[in-house]
Coordinates of C-alpha atoms in Angstrom, one line a residue:
X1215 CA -5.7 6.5 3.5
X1216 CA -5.7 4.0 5.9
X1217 CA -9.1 2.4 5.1
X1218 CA -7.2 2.0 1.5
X1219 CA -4.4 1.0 2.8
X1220 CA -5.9 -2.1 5.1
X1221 CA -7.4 -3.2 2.3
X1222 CA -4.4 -3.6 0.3
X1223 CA -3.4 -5.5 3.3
X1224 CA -6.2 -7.6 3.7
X1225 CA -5.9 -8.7 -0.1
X1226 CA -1.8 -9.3 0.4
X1227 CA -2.6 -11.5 3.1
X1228 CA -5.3 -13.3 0.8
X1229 CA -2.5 -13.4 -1.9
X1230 CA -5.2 -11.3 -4.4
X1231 CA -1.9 -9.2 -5.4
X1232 CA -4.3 -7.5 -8.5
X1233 CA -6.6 -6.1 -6.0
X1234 CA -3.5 -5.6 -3.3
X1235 CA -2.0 -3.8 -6.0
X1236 CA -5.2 -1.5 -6.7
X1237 CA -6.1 -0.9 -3.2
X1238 CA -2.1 0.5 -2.4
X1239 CA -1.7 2.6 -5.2
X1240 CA -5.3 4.1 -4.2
X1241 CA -3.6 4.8 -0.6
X1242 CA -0.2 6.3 -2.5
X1243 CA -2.3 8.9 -3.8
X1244 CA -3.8 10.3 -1.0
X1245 CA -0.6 9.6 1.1
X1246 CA 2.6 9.2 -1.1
X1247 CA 5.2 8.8 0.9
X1248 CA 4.5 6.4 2.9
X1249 CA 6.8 4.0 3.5
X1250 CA 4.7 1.1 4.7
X1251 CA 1.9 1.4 1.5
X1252 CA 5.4 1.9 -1.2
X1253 CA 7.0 -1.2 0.7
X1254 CA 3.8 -3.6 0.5
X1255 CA 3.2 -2.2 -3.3
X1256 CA 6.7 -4.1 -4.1
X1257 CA 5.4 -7.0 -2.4
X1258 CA 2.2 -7.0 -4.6
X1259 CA 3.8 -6.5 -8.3
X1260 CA 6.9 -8.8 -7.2
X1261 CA 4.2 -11.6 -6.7
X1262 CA 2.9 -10.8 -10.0
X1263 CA 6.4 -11.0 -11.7
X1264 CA 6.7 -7.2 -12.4
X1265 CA 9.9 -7.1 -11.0
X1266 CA 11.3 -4.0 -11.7
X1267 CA 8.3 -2.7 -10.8
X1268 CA 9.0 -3.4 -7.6
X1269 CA 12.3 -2.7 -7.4
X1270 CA 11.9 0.6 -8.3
X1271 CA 8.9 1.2 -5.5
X1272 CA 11.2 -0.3 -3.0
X1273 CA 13.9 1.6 -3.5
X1274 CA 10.8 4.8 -3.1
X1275 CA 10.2 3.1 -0.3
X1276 CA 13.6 3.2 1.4
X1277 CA 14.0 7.0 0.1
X1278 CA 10.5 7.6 2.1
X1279 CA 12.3 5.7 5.2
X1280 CA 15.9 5.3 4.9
X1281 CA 15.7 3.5 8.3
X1282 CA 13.5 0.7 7.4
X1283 CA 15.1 -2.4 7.3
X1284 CA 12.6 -4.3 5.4
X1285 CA 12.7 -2.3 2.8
X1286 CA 16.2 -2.4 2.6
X1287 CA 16.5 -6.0 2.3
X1288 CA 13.4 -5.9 -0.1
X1289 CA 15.9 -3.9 -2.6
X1290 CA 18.8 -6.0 -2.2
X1291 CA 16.2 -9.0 -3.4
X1292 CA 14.6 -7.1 -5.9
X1293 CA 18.0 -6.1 -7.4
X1294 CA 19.4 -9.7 -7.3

């Protein structure tokens, strides 16, 4: 999971949000509630315009971890 998941990061960071996207929704299936991986999912299909994509993986993000605030604000974008 977290080998996946630092990849997705690494490719986030390089703005490759294909691979990002591929690499996070490897780490979802081993680990599917996390939080972290659902939030920087969003972040990935937002920057590819899938939109409500994203919203809806935020808002799975903020049921995973109702206390994370950037996930919160993340759906109140999303849903804008």
């Amino acid at each position: 999971f977290h080998a996946l998941s630092g990849c997705g990061s690494c490719y986030l960071e390089l703005k490759d949000f294909p691979q990002a996207e591929h690499f996070y929704r490897q780490a979802l299936a081993v680990e599917p509630n996390s939080a972290a991986s659902l939030n920087n999912l969003g972040v990935a299909l937002e920057n590819q315009g899938k939109v409500k994509d994203a919203a809806l993986v935020y808002k799975a993000a903020l049921l995973a971890d109702p206390t994370s605030k950037v996930a919160r604000d993340n759906t109140k974008i999303a849903v804008e």
